[in-house]
Amino acid sequence: MKEGDTMKSAMRIITTLSLFVLIAVSAHAQTSNYQMRASIPFKFTVGQKTLPAGDYTISFVNRASDATMMLIKSTDGHVSKIMQMLPVQAREIQESGKLVFNRYGQQYFLSQIWSPADQTGLQLPASSTERALERELAQNERERVTVALARR
């Protein structure tokens, strides 16, 4: 490899890394504008990942984007999960923020996120694990469980 080619390659790598850092800083700045927190007293599943009981922050990954990506992260920073959410409408404005979980026996699956004073919430599509469990169990064995959200 020629010296000029090595230099061009190094510049491409530096430019790419700089772009990733810029995107990460931008995403962090956007998420820090609006965060909610919740104390979840049970282990729960988000997509295919099971998270332990504990204190969590929930925030938008990129609020300016059309895709609603949310980040749920333990306050100790040990576990996190990014999730693609879909908008869902309520019949009336929600008085308080909340997380909604579907419970099947002792398994909890995050289903919805509702901000306070809003009529539009966010729904997480059911994972294949949740759909299989729902088929396996009778419909009346599913229970909706809510956990309060607080603004950070």
Short mmCIF file of C-alpha atoms in Angstrom, two decimals:
data_model
loop_
_atom_site.label_atom_id
_atom_site.label_comp_id
_atom_site.label_asym_id
_atom_site.label_seq_id
_atom_site.Cartn_x
_atom_site.Cartn_y
_atom_site.Cartn_z
CA MET A 1 0.00 0.00 0.00
CA LYS A 2 1.33 3.43 -0.89
CA GLU A 3 1.80 6.18 1.67
CA GLY A 4 -0.93 8.28 -0.01
CA ASP A 5 -3.38 5.36 0.12
CA THR A 6 -2.60 4.80 3.81
CA MET A 7 -3.22 8.48 4.52
CA LYS A 8 -6.54 8.44 2.64
CA SER A 9 -7.61 5.31 4.50
CA ALA A 10 -6.68 6.86 7.86
CA MET A 11 -8.62 10.03 7.00
CA ARG A 12 -11.71 7.97 6.08
CA ILE A 13 -11.52 6.13 9.39
CA ILE A 14 -11.10 9.37 11.35
CA THR A 15 -14.00 10.99 9.46
CA THR A 16 -16.24 7.96 10.07
CA LEU A 17 -15.39 7.84 13.78
CA SER A 18 -15.99 11.59 14.09
CA LEU A 19 -19.39 11.16 12.46
CA PHE A 20 -20.32 8.39 14.91
CA VAL A 21 -19.25 10.54 17.87
CA LEU A 22 -21.30 13.46 16.53
CA ILE A 23 -24.36 11.23 16.11
CA ALA A 24 -23.94 9.81 19.62
CA VAL A 25 -23.59 13.28 21.16
CA SER A 26 -26.63 14.49 19.20
CA ALA A 27 -28.69 11.48 20.31
CA HIS A 28 -27.63 12.01 23.92
CA ALA A 29 -28.59 15.69 23.77
CA GLN A 30 -32.00 14.79 22.36
CA THR A 31 -32.65 12.10 24.97
CA SER A 32 -31.62 14.32 27.85
CA ASN A 33 -34.36 16.82 26.98
CA TYR A 34 -37.20 14.49 27.89
CA GLN A 35 -36.70 11.60 30.27
CA MET A 36 -39.13 9.71 32.43
CA ARG A 37 -38.27 7.36 35.23
CA ALA A 38 -39.97 4.36 36.75
CA SER A 39 -39.33 1.93 39.56
CA ILE A 40 -40.32 -1.47 38.20
CA PRO A 41 -40.79 -4.05 40.99
CA PHE A 42 -40.52 -7.17 38.79
CA LYS A 43 -38.30 -8.54 36.02
CA PHE A 44 -39.79 -7.91 32.59
CA THR A 45 -39.21 -8.56 28.91
CA VAL A 46 -38.69 -5.97 26.18
CA GLY A 47 -38.60 -7.60 22.76
CA GLN A 48 -36.40 -10.66 23.29
CA LYS A 49 -34.44 -9.23 26.26
CA THR A 50 -35.37 -9.76 29.91
CA LEU A 51 -34.48 -6.90 32.25
CA PRO A 52 -34.26 -7.16 36.05
CA ALA A 53 -36.51 -5.34 38.50
CA GLY A 54 -35.17 -1.91 39.38
CA ASP A 55 -35.14 1.80 38.63
CA TYR A 56 -35.15 2.82 34.96
CA THR A 57 -35.11 5.91 32.77
CA ILE A 58 -37.11 5.97 29.56
CA SER A 59 -36.24 8.47 26.85
CA PHE A 60 -36.51 9.18 23.13
CA VAL A 61 -33.46 8.15 21.13
CA ASN A 62 -34.08 10.75 18.42
CA ARG A 63 -37.18 12.82 18.96
CA ALA A 64 -36.77 14.58 15.58
CA SER A 65 -37.00 11.31 13.66
CA ASP A 66 -40.24 9.87 12.27
CA ALA A 67 -39.36 6.49 13.76
CA THR A 68 -40.17 6.43 17.45
CA MET A 69 -37.18 4.78 19.03
CA MET A 70 -37.15 4.65 22.82
CA LEU A 71 -34.33 3.78 25.19
CA ILE A 72 -35.03 2.08 28.50
CA LYS A 73 -31.96 2.05 30.73
CA SER A 74 -31.35 1.03 34.33
CA THR A 75 -30.29 3.97 36.46
CA ASP A 76 -27.10 2.10 37.41
CA GLY A 77 -26.29 1.87 33.68
CA HIS A 78 -25.84 -1.91 33.65
CA VAL A 79 -28.73 -2.79 31.32
CA SER A 80 -30.45 -1.01 28.47
CA LYS A 81 -32.60 -1.72 25.45
CA ILE A 82 -33.57 0.38 22.44
CA MET A 83 -37.04 -0.35 21.14
CA GLN A 84 -39.07 0.67 18.09
CA MET A 85 -42.50 1.87 19.23
CA LEU A 86 -45.74 2.52 17.36
CA PRO A 87 -48.19 5.34 18.17
CA VAL A 88 -51.46 4.35 19.86
CA GLN A 89 -54.46 6.56 20.72
CA ALA A 90 -56.38 6.63 24.00
CA ARG A 91 -60.03 7.59 24.29
CA GLU A 92 -59.10 10.39 26.65
CA ILE A 93 -56.05 12.34 27.78
CA GLN A 94 -53.93 10.44 30.29
CA GLU A 95 -53.71 12.19 33.65
CA SER A 96 -50.41 10.60 34.58
CA GLY A 97 -47.54 8.88 32.83
CA LYS A 98 -47.38 5.11 33.03
CA LEU A 99 -45.84 1.96 31.67
CA VAL A 100 -48.27 -0.83 30.78
CA PHE A 101 -47.17 -4.45 31.00
CA ASN A 102 -48.93 -7.62 29.86
CA ARG A 103 -48.61 -10.31 32.52
CA TYR A 104 -48.89 -14.02 31.78
CA GLY A 105 -48.41 -15.98 34.99
CA GLN A 106 -45.17 -14.55 36.40
CA GLN A 107 -43.86 -13.18 33.08
CA TYR A 108 -44.21 -9.46 32.35
CA PHE A 109 -43.87 -7.91 28.88
CA LEU A 110 -43.60 -4.16 28.33
CA SER A 111 -46.53 -3.18 26.11
CA GLN A 112 -47.13 0.59 26.22
CA ILE A 113 -45.64 3.90 27.36
CA TRP A 114 -47.96 6.80 28.20
CA SER A 115 -46.75 10.33 28.90
CA PRO A 116 -48.76 12.52 31.29
CA ALA A 117 -51.30 14.93 29.76
CA ASP A 118 -51.21 13.17 26.38
CA GLN A 119 -53.76 11.25 24.36
CA THR A 120 -51.18 9.51 22.17
CA GLY A 121 -49.08 6.78 23.70
CA LEU A 122 -46.50 4.38 22.32
CA GLN A 123 -46.98 0.66 21.84
CA LEU A 124 -44.28 -1.97 21.60
CA PRO A 125 -45.22 -4.73 19.14
CA ALA A 126 -45.57 -8.11 20.87
CA SER A 127 -42.48 -10.29 20.55
CA SER A 128 -42.66 -13.82 19.18
CA THR A 129 -42.18 -15.09 22.74
CA GLU A 130 -45.15 -13.07 24.00
CA ARG A 131 -47.35 -14.13 21.07
CA ALA A 132 -46.50 -17.80 21.67
CA LEU A 133 -47.25 -17.46 25.37
CA GLU A 134 -50.54 -15.72 24.59
CA ARG A 135 -51.56 -18.59 22.28
CA GLU A 136 -50.49 -21.18 24.85
CA LEU A 137 -52.46 -19.66 27.71
CA ALA A 138 -56.14 -18.82 27.76
CA GLN A 139 -56.87 -15.15 26.96
CA ASN A 140 -58.31 -14.64 30.46
CA GLU A 141 -54.91 -15.44 31.97
CA ARG A 142 -53.46 -12.19 30.60
CA GLU A 143 -53.51 -9.26 32.98
CA ARG A 144 -52.56 -5.63 32.35
CA VAL A 145 -50.25 -4.17 35.00
CA THR A 146 -49.31 -0.48 35.19
CA VAL A 147 -46.28 1.21 36.74
CA ALA A 148 -46.28 4.97 37.32
CA LEU A 149 -43.85 7.18 35.41
CA ALA A 150 -42.33 10.36 36.78
CA ARG A 151 -40.73 13.13 34.80
CA ARG A 152 -37.02 13.42 35.38
#
